[in-house]
Amino acid sequence: MSACICYWYLISIIIFVKIYKDAMKTITHQPFLEEVVGYLNRSHRPNTALVIVPNQLSMEYCGFVCHKAKWQAGCTTLHQLMRSHSKLTLLSTWALLRRLYASVGPISQEPFEQFARWGRILLEDFNAIDSYLIDGVALFESLYKQRTREARCHQGPLDAFKKVRSLPLWKEKESMGFWEQLPLLYASFREGLIREGKGYEGLCYSMAQPLPEIRNQALVFVGFNRLMPVEAEFIKQCQAMASTAFFWDTDPHYLDNLVNIAGHYLRQHREKKWFQSGFSPATYFNDPGKKVFLTEVPTSVAQVQAVVAALAEKTDEGKPRFLPSQTAIVVSGSDLLIPLFDQLADRSIPLHCRVSYPFHATVIYCIVERLVQLWESFVAGQEAIYTHMAAVWVLWDPFAAETAQGAAMRPPLDGRMLRSLFDPWLHQEGLLAYLQAGLTYMYGHFIETDRLFWVVNKTALRHLLSYIEGLIAEMADCSIAFFLHGLKSSNMPFHIDHPATGLYIIDVAESYNLDFENVFFLGMNEGCFPKRTHQDSFLPYDLCYSFGLPLADKVAEQQTAYGFYRLLQRAQNIYGYYVQKNHLDAAGEISRLWTQLTFDSQLNIITAHHSLQLLDRPIAPIVIQKSDAVMQLLNRFLAASSRLTPAALIAYLSCPLQFYFRYVLQLKQKAKGDSEMVQLGTLFHDVMARLYQPFVDMQVDTSRVMQLKGQVHSKIEEAMAASHTPIGAPLLLRALLEKLVTAMLDLDGAEAPFTLLGVEVAMQQSMALDGERKVWLGGVVDRIDRRHHVIRMIDYKTGLSNGKVGPIASLFDPTKIQKNKAIFQLFFYAWLFHSLHGADLHQSIMPYLIHIRELFLKDYTPGIFQSDHGTHYHRIEDMQAYLQPFETGLKALLLELFNPVLPFVQTADLTICAYCPYVRICQRD
Ligand code: SF4
């Protein structure tokens, strides 16, 4: 061997030793999988043995351990093995739904899109029935009998659908017909698939039988917990035909404690003779060397920041305190993945994960929403098409590759160039083909990088394309609502592959066979860990129970408990985080699993508090320059089709960046705050409009108002039935609404007669910015009426707000706008009304702010009040004197907003951020 070859050989050995030294997952106790592989090596199991593990993540860890031990055995998951021994091929969900629709269609007589919503639920039920080897026909027959009994007892047959919100509201006869047909439907659907050699998961597994060649293999089943009957049956058949061995990853600490649900399934397995030898008596659980910390944090995101900060800590020797390869971050469900990935995005830590990530949390979702809006405008031939093109362009820009082709994605933003870019996509046949063309182009020009933010979004783009591909395979086109509904609620599989060196991010219920020296548990709050689960089903609890089908929440609880206790077995440094109760986050209680740990173990758990001040990560301010692209989006307010509302101007005054997100990028987010209060306000306005709408342009006197009081109840019912959002607490809301509307009518009765000029009156007017540009302004005022020759601009406020105003200039002061919101809005309406009708008006315009809650106070007077340079306030009876200074302030504000050199910046007032829906983007939570 030459000196040169010797040198490189030595170097490669050093690198190999270094990688595997760093890649040791535990230091104190050998990982379970290494123990198993070591045992198999010692017992001279053939290198051709096949190791079978519960899931893909476990398989990757196993592959790494086998490679490290230089053991050549193959490794697979149980489901892969069963599929390869099944007579059936697994079909995609869309393909299954199409086939099911062909059978169900004549019964339901619905279009496919409507059927698909509940067809999925039925498919899930079929899947569970087959996975649990249950007689589905007998089960559905029992269901029919139960429904018939209920119908006889005058319980509406639709009660059965209570849990399944998306089901159609069939009439009684039709729904009973449906229940009656279910046994036959199940049997014929299943038989049809078997004839075709196809199936859904449960069916494929139930048709799996070990093939004869399995006799030549040594099968080693490692680290299982819950086994569905269909899996247990397959394993039993394997055991009868081949050499098998079982290894259970457990600890006597919870296995022998009958009340600890972590050992629920394993205790059942231990009862079976052929499984018993695989249980080891060794225990590591109560190792006194373990360090266990429970830390209370102020917010959900603070715990993520605390973990990421811990990962950056160094020992006195300057080495990382927690080597990524020996560390896992454990979550339950996908909620915390969003802030976690966000915090890890700019850290150069290698990751290993296989998780389910919410698709709606990606930028790609925003892009596809915009592409869909663009399509809608294109089909309708609207002008807004260019605004949507520019918006897609702005959102896509960070992902566009800097290649010659990528440069094509950055044309100057004039309409003609944009059109030439989007036209080939827009002229495809239908929505799906258009999206497929556009998104395929974007995928082909996606920037090449391994940085987390881009990897997540590239995965999202791939997920989106395969979702569209799946739809196209089964249907020529679909409606926008159907397309977005399915997509928004979808989770995408997300995988990063560094099994040896990476920091593992794992869902606790998927953590089979994984061991680490350091484990960080996030979200150790009740309701989060285990995560609450709800699964829609046609099958009621009592029938599930009597036929042996488990409840989803019980399964989730037992799996999470097992994952949690199992990860604690060999770990030495354990950190749990839970969120304290605060005004923004109502969680607060520690997870029952952690509480149980404090009672049933001998571990010394140290509790601590983590304050936000400890965070070391500097957060860069966000400044959005008004580039051509941004100005193009902003300029939509220069067309009459888009108006700046008082809410938009208030958002700008509160925080220019918030305005940019909400009104320029149009990123729709659910507003933070009390949702019941928001619903109350919306419903109150709706009820008042319904009551008064028939009397527009008529005089309303006291007797009319008294009549209206008799309609309050029915109008509330109408408004609630028409509500687009599910009502949270309907009884309470009904009672509150009745009280508030009645109080409002009492006030109207006392102030009658008045002439109603309009309810929910939409107004729109332009204001010249300079010689060339004029901005469109508009809004909807709750009610306008005339009383004693005074025109009242009425605004109902169900929440708290201020009715006292200082100098008019203070309405444009960003530091005071939160206090002055309601006044700004009403002055804005008064100005709009005056500028539209001023020339014909010989009457006073009065801003009439009504705080509905204060109607119950004895001396309450509606209106807006101004100080007389002292402590005394007078009510503003006529806006005349205020309109000019208000217009001057408004114009100055608009000039600032449309000034291209002034960027959109963040507010300095953190109290505004506390209720801002974009707080995550700014990392001010
Ligand atoms: S979080 Fe604060 S800074 Fe960011 S957009 Fe919202 S209000 Fe503005």
Coordinates of N, CA and C and ligand atoms in Angstrom, one line a residue, residues 622 654-659 661 905-910 912-914 916-924, ligand 1:
I622 N -38.3 43.9 11.3 CA -38.8 43.7 9.9 C -39.1 45.1 9.3
S654 N -51.7 52.0 13.8 CA -51.3 51.2 14.9 C -49.9 50.6 14.6
C655 N -49.8 50.0 13.4 CA -48.5 49.4 13.0 C -48.5 49.3 11.5
P656 N -47.6 50.0 10.9 CA -47.6 50.0 9.4 C -47.3 48.6 8.9
L657 N -46.5 47.8 9.6 CA -46.3 46.4 9.1 C -47.5 45.5 9.2
Q658 N -48.3 45.7 10.2 CA -49.6 45.0 10.3 C -50.5 45.3 9.1
F659 N -50.5 46.6 8.7 CA -51.2 47.1 7.6 C -50.7 46.3 6.3
F661 N -49.2 43.4 6.1 CA -49.6 42.0 6.1 C -51.0 41.9 5.7
V905 N -42.9 49.7 8.7 CA -42.1 49.3 9.8 C -43.0 48.8 11.0
Q906 N -42.3 48.2 12.0 CA -43.1 47.6 13.1 C -43.4 48.7 14.2
T907 N -44.4 48.5 14.8 CA -44.8 49.4 15.9 C -43.8 49.2 17.1
A908 N -43.6 50.2 17.9 CA -42.8 50.0 19.1 C -43.7 49.6 20.3
D909 N -45.0 49.7 20.1 CA -45.9 49.4 21.2 C -46.2 47.9 21.3
L910 N -45.6 47.2 22.2 CA -45.8 45.7 22.3 C -47.2 45.3 22.7
I912 N -49.8 46.3 21.3 CA -50.5 46.1 20.0 C -50.2 44.7 19.5
C913 N -48.9 44.3 19.6 CA -48.4 43.0 19.2 C -49.2 41.9 19.9
A914 N -49.5 42.1 21.2 CA -50.1 41.0 22.0 C -51.4 40.5 21.4
C916 N -52.0 40.9 18.0 CA -51.9 41.0 16.5 C -51.8 39.5 16.0
P917 N -52.5 39.3 14.9 CA -52.5 37.9 14.4 C -51.2 37.5 13.7
Y918 N -50.3 38.5 13.5 CA -49.0 38.3 12.8 C -47.9 38.2 13.8
V919 N -48.2 38.1 15.1 CA -47.2 38.2 16.1 C -46.1 37.1 15.9
R920 N -46.5 35.9 15.3 CA -45.5 34.8 15.1 C -44.5 35.3 14.1
I921 N -44.9 36.0 13.1 CA -44.0 36.4 12.0 C -43.0 37.3 12.6
C922 N -43.4 38.2 13.5 CA -42.5 39.2 14.1 C -41.8 38.7 15.3
Q923 N -42.2 37.5 15.7 CA -41.6 36.8 16.9 C -41.7 37.7 18.1
R924 N -42.8 38.4 18.3 CA -43.0 39.2 19.4 C -43.9 38.6 20.4
Ligands
SF4_1 S1 -46.7 41.7 15.7 FE1 -46.5 43.8 16.3 S2 -44.9 44.6 14.9 FE2 -45.6 42.7 14.1 S3 -47.2 43.2 12.6 FE3 -48.2 42.8 14.5 S4 -48.4 44.7 15.6 FE4 -46.9 45.0 14.0

